[in-house]
Coordinates of C-alpha atoms in Angstrom, one line a residue:
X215 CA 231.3 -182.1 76.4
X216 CA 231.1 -185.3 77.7
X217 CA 234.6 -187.6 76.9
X218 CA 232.7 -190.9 77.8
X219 CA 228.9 -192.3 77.4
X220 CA 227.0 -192.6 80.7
X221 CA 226.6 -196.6 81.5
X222 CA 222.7 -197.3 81.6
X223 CA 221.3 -199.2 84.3
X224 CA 217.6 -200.0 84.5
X225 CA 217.6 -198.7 88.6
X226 CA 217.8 -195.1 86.5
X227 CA 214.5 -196.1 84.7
X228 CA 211.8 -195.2 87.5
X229 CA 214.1 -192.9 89.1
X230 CA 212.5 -190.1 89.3
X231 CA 199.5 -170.0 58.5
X232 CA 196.7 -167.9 60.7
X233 CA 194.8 -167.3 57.4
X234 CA 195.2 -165.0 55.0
X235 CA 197.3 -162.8 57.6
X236 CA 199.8 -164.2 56.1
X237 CA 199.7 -161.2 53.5
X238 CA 200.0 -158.2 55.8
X239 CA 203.6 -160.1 57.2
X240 CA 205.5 -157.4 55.2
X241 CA 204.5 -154.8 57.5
X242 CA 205.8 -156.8 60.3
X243 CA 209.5 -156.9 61.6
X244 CA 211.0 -159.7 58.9
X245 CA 214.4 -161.7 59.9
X246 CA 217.3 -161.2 57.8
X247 CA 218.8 -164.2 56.1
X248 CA 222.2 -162.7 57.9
X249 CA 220.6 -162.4 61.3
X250 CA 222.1 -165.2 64.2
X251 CA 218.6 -164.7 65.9
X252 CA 218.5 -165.2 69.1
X253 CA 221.7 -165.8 71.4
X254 CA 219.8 -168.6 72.9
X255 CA 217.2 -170.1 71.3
X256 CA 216.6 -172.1 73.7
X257 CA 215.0 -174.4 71.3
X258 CA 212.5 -178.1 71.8
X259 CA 212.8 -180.2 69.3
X260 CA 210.1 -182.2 68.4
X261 CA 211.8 -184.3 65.3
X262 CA 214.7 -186.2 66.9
X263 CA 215.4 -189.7 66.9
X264 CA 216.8 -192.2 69.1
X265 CA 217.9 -196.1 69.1
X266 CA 218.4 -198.1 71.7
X267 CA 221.4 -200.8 70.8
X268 CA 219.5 -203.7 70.0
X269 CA 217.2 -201.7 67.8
X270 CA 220.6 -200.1 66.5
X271 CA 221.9 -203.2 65.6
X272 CA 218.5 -204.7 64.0
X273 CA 218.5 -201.6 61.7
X274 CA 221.9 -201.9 60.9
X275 CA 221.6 -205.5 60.0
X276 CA 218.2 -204.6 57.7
X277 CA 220.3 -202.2 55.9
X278 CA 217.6 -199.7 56.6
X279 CA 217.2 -196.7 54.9
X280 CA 219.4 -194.2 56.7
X281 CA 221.4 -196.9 58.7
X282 CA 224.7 -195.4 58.5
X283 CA 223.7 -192.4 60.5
X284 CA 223.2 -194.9 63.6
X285 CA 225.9 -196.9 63.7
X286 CA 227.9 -194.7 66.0
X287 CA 224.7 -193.2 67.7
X288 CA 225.2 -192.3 71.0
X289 CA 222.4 -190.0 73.6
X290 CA 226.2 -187.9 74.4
X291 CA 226.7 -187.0 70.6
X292 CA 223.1 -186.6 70.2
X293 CA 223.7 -183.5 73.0
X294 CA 226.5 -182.0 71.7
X295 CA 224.3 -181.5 68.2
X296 CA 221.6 -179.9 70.4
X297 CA 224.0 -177.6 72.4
X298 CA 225.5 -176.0 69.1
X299 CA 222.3 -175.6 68.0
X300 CA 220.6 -174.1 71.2
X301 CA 218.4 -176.2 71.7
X302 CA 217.3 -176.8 75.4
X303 CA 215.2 -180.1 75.7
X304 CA 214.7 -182.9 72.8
X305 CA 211.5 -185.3 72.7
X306 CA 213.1 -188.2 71.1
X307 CA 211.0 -190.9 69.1
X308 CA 211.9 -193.9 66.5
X309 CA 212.1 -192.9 63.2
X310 CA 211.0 -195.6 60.5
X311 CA 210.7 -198.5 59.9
X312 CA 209.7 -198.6 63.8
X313 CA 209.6 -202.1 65.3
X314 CA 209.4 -204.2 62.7
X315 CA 211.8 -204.3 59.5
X316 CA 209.7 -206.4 56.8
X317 CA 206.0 -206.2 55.3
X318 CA 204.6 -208.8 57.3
X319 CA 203.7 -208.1 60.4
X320 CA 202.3 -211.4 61.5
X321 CA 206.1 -212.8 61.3
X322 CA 207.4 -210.6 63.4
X323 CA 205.2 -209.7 66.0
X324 CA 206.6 -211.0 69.2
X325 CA 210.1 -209.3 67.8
X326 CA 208.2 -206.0 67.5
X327 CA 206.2 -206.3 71.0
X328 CA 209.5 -206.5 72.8
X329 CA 211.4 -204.3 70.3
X330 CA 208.9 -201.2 71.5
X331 CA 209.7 -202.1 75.0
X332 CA 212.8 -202.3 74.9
X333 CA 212.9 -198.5 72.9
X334 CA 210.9 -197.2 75.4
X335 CA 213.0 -198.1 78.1
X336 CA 216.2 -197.6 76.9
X337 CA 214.4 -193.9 75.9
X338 CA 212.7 -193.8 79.4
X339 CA 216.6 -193.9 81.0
X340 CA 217.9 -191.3 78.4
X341 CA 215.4 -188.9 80.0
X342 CA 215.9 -189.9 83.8
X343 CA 219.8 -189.9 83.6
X344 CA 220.3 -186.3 80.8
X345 CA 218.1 -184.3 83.4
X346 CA 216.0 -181.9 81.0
X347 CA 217.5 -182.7 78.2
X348 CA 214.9 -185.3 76.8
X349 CA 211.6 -186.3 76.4
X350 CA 210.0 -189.3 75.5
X351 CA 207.4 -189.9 72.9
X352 CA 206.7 -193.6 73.5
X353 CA 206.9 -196.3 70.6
X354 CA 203.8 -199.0 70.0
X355 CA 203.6 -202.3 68.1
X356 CA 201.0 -201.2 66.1
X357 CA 199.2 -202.9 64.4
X358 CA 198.8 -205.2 66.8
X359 CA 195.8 -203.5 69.0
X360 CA 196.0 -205.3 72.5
X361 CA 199.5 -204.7 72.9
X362 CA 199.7 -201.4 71.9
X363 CA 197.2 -200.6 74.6
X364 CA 199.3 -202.4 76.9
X365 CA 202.0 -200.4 75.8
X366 CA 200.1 -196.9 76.0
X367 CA 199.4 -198.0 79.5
X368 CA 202.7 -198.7 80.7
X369 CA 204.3 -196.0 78.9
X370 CA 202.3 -193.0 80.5
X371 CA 201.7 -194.4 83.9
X372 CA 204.9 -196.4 84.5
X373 CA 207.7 -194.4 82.2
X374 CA 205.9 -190.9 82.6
X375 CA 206.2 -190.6 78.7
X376 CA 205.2 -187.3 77.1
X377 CA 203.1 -188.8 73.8
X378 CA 203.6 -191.3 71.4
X379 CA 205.6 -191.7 68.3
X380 CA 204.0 -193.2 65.6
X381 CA 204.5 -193.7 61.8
X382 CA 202.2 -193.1 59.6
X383 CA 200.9 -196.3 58.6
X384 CA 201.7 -199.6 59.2
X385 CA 201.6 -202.2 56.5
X386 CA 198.0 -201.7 54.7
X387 CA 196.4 -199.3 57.6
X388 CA 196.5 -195.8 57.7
X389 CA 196.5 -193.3 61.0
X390 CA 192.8 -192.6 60.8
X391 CA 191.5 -195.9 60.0
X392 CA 188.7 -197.6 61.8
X393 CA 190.7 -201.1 62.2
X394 CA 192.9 -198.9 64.7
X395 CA 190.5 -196.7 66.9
X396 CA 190.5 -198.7 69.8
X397 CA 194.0 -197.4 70.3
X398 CA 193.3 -193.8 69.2
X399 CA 190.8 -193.7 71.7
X400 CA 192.8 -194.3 74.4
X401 CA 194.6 -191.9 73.4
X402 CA 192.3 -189.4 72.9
X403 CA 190.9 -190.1 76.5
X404 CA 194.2 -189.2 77.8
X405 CA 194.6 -186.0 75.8
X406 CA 197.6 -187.4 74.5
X407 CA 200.2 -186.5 71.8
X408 CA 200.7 -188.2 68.7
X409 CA 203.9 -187.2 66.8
X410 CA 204.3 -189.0 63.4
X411 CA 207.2 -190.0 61.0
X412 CA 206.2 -191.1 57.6
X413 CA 207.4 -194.5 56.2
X414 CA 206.9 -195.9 52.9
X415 CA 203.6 -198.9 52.5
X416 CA 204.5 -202.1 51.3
X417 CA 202.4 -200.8 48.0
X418 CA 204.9 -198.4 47.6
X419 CA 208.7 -198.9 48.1
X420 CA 210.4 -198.5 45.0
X421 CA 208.1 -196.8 42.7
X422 CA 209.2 -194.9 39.2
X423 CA 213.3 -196.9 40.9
X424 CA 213.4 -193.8 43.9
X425 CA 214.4 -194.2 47.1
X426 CA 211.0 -193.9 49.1
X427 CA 212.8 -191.0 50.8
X428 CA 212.7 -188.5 48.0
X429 CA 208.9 -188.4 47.5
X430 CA 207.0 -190.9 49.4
X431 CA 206.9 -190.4 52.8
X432 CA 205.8 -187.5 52.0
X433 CA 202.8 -188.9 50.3
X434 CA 202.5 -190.9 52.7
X435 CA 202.2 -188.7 55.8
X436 CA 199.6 -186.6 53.3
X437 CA 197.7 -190.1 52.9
X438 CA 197.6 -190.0 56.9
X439 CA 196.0 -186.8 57.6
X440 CA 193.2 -187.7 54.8
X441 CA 192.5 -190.8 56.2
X442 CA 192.1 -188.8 59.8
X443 CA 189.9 -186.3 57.7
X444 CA 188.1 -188.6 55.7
X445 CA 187.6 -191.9 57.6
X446 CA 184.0 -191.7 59.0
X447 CA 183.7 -195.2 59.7
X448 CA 180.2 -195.7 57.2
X449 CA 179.0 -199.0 57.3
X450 CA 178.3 -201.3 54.2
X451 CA 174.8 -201.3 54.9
X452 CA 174.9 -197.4 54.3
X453 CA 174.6 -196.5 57.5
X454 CA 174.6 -192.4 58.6
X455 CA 178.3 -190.8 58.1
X456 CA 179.9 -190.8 61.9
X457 CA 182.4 -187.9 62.5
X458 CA 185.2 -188.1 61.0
X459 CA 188.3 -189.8 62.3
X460 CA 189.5 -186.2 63.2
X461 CA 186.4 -185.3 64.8
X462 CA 186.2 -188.4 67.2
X463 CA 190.3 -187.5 68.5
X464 CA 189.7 -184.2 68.9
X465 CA 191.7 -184.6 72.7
X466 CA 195.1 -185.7 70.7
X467 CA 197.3 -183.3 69.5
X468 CA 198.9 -184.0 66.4
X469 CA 202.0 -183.0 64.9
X470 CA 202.8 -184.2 61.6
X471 CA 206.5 -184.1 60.1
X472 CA 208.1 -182.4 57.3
X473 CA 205.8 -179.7 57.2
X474 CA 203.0 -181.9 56.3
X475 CA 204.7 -184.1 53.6
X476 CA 203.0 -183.1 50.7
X477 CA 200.1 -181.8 52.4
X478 CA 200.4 -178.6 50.5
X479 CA 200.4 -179.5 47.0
X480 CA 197.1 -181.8 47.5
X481 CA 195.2 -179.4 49.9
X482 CA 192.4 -178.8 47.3
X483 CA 191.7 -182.3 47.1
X484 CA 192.4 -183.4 50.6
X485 CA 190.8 -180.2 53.3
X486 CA 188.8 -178.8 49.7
X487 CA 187.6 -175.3 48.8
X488 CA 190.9 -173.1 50.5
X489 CA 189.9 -169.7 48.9
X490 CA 191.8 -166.1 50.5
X491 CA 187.7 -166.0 51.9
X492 CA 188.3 -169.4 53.8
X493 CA 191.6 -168.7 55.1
X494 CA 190.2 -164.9 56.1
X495 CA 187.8 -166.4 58.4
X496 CA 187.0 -168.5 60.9
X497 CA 186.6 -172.4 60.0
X498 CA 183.0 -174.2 60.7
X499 CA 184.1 -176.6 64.3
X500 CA 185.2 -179.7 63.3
X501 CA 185.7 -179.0 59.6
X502 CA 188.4 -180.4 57.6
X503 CA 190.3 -176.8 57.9
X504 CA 189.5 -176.6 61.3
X505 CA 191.1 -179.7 62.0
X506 CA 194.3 -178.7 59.5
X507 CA 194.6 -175.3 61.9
X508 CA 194.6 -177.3 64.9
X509 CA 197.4 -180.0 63.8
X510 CA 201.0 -178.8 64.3
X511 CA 203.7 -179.4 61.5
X512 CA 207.8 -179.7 62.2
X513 CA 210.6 -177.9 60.3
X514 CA 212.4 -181.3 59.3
X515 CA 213.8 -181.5 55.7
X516 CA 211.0 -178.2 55.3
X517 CA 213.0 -175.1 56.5
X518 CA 212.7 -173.4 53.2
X519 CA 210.5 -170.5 52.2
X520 CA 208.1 -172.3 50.1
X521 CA 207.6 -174.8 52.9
X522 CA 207.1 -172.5 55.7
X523 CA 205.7 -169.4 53.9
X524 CA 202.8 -172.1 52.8
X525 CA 202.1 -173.9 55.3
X526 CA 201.8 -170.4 57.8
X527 CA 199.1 -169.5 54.9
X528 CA 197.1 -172.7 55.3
X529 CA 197.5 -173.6 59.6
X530 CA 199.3 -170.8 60.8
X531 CA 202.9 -169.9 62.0
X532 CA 201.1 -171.1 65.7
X533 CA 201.3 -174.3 64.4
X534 CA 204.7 -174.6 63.2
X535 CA 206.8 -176.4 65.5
X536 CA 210.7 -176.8 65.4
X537 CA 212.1 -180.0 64.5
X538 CA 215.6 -181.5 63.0
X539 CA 215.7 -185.1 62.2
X540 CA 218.4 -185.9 64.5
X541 CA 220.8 -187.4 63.4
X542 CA 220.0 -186.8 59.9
X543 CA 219.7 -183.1 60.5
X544 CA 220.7 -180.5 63.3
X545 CA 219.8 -177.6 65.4
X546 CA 222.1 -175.5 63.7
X547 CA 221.4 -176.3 59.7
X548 CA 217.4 -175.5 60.9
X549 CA 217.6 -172.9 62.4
X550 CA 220.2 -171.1 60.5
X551 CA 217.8 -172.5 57.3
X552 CA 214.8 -170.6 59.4
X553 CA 216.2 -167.5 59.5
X554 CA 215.9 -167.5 56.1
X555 CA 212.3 -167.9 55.5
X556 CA 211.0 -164.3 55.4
X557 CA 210.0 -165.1 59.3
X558 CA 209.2 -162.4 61.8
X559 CA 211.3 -162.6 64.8
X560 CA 208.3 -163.0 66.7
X561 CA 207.4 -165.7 64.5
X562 CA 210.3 -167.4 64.9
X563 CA 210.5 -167.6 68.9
X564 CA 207.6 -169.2 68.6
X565 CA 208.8 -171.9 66.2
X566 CA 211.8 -172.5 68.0
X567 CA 210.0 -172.7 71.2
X568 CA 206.4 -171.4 72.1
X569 CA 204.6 -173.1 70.4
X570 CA 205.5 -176.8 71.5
X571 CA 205.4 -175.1 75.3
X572 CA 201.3 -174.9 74.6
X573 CA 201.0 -178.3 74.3
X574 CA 204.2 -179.1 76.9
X575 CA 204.6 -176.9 79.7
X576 CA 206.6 -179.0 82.1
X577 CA 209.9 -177.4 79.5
X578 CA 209.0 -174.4 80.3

């Protein structure tokens, strides 16, 4: 373990559930709750979150849901979580409220703009000076559509950042609304990644007096992957249906956190008709549960049989990716709460690590 926190500098910056399959899972090896799993996981994260100081100190100041857990944030402590959890490589990303801390964005744009610079450089020299430890998944200031593509741009070409992070909407605009596909299709030219983190809408904060935590940011990140289902972009004038939102990005690769949110409990409504026939088969290309089967979900605050037994019904253990929350969760609760969750052990290397290798090699 490190004693002391390596100094920064910014010469370090450019320095170098398948179907219904799911049934026949009792004939298949299951992992005992008392099982350590493997001796080395050898675990990616995908849900792990970082702060540069200034952003640490603007959250701190806001008074932020989860601000405490930053204070004393550090990239060494954020390692020695990840080591007694076995996990090998992180890809870090900012968790909410992203870069800006009120409900209008128009007052603190500039703030925001440099904010998500800032993050993604400060998060650009956590992955050049912890050698495999970290990955980036770049922060925009969305909504603001010219400088997030200014962002995207400097981000992949200049940091060498693995995806983006984004929430899951940002003020009045959800992820799969028109007002934003300029960005998305940049994006989807570049076959990039999209990881998201939920937040709570201005419409939304306080309702029935709970914390927004509890319940809705995970209605929220459900709202997300209708809109991306839904949003066909129809004209006023009644204008012919264009694919959907889903259908046009079909290059980014989504992961979605917390298992979906509440993705589960609103699948009728939101992907429709999910009979034991549909989920036997094959889904139609570019249907809504084609599209659901080709988005991956995180463990996060979801590594409990319910969660995970449902979700490898409706997508598919494939598309089950570990995650942790760091540093509101660890490697170590996760996966311990994994082993737990009537998982093969075939199922579960691919949780903890397979599965985000398809869609990034390089930590192989």
């Amino acid at each position: 373990m490190r004693t002391t926190e390596r100094a920064f500098s910014r010469r370090h910056l450019f320095c170098g559930l398948a179907g219904a399959a799911v049934s026949a899972a009792v004939t298949r090896e299951v992992a005992s709750p008392q099982s350590t799993g493997d001796r080395n996981p050898r675990r990616i994260d995908l849900h792990h979150h970082f702060g540069s100081p200034r952003w640490i100190k603007r959250v701190v100041e806001a008074k932020r849901q989860g601000w405490e857990r930053f204070r004393d944030y550090t990239p060494d402590r954020a390692i020695e979580s990840m080591d007694q959890g076995g996990t090998q490589a992180a890809l870090i990303s900012c968790t909410e409220p992203g870069v800006w801390f009120g409900d209008d964005f128009s007052k603190e744009r500039q703030e925001a703009i440099s904010l998500a610079r800032d993050m993604n450089e400060y998060g650009a020299r956590m992955v050049a000076d912890y050698k495999s430890r970290f990955g980036l998944f770049a922060v925009l200031p969305l909504p603001d559509i010219d400088a997030s593509l200014k962002e995207i741009e400097y981000a992949f070409d200049t940091l060498r950042a693995d995806g983006v992070g984004l929430l899951t909407s940002y003020g009045d605009v959800w992820l799969g609304e028109k007002r934003l596909q300029p960005v998305f299709d940049e994006l989807n030219r570049r076959g990039a990644i999209v990881y998201t983190h939920p937040t709570d809408a201005a419409c939304c904060h306080n309702l029935a007096n709970a914390n927004p935590a509890t319940v809705e940011w995970f209605v929220d990140t459900a709202r997300s992957i209708n809109s991306l289902l839904n949003e066909t972009g129809t004209t006023m004038g009644g204008s012919p249906k264009e694919a959907s939102a889903a259908t046009r990005y079909g290059n980014i690769k989504f992961i979605w956190s917390h298992a979906g949110g509440a993705l589960l409990g609103v699948v009728s409504r939101v992907v429709g008709t999910v009979s034991a026939a549909d989920l036997a088969g094959t889904p139609k290309p570019n249907s809504k549960l084609y599209h659901i089967r080709r988005f991956y979900y995180d463990t996060a605050g979801s590594a409990n049989p319910i969660a995970m037994q449902g979700l490898k019904t409706l997508a598919g253990s494939s598309q089950i990716v570990f995650g942790t929350d760091v540093p509101y969760g660890t490697s170590a609760a996760i996966g311990q709460a994994l082993e737990a969750c009537g998982l093969s052990r075939k199922e579960l290397r691919a949780i903890n690590r397979e599965n985000a290798l398809r869609i990034l090699p390089k930590y192989s």
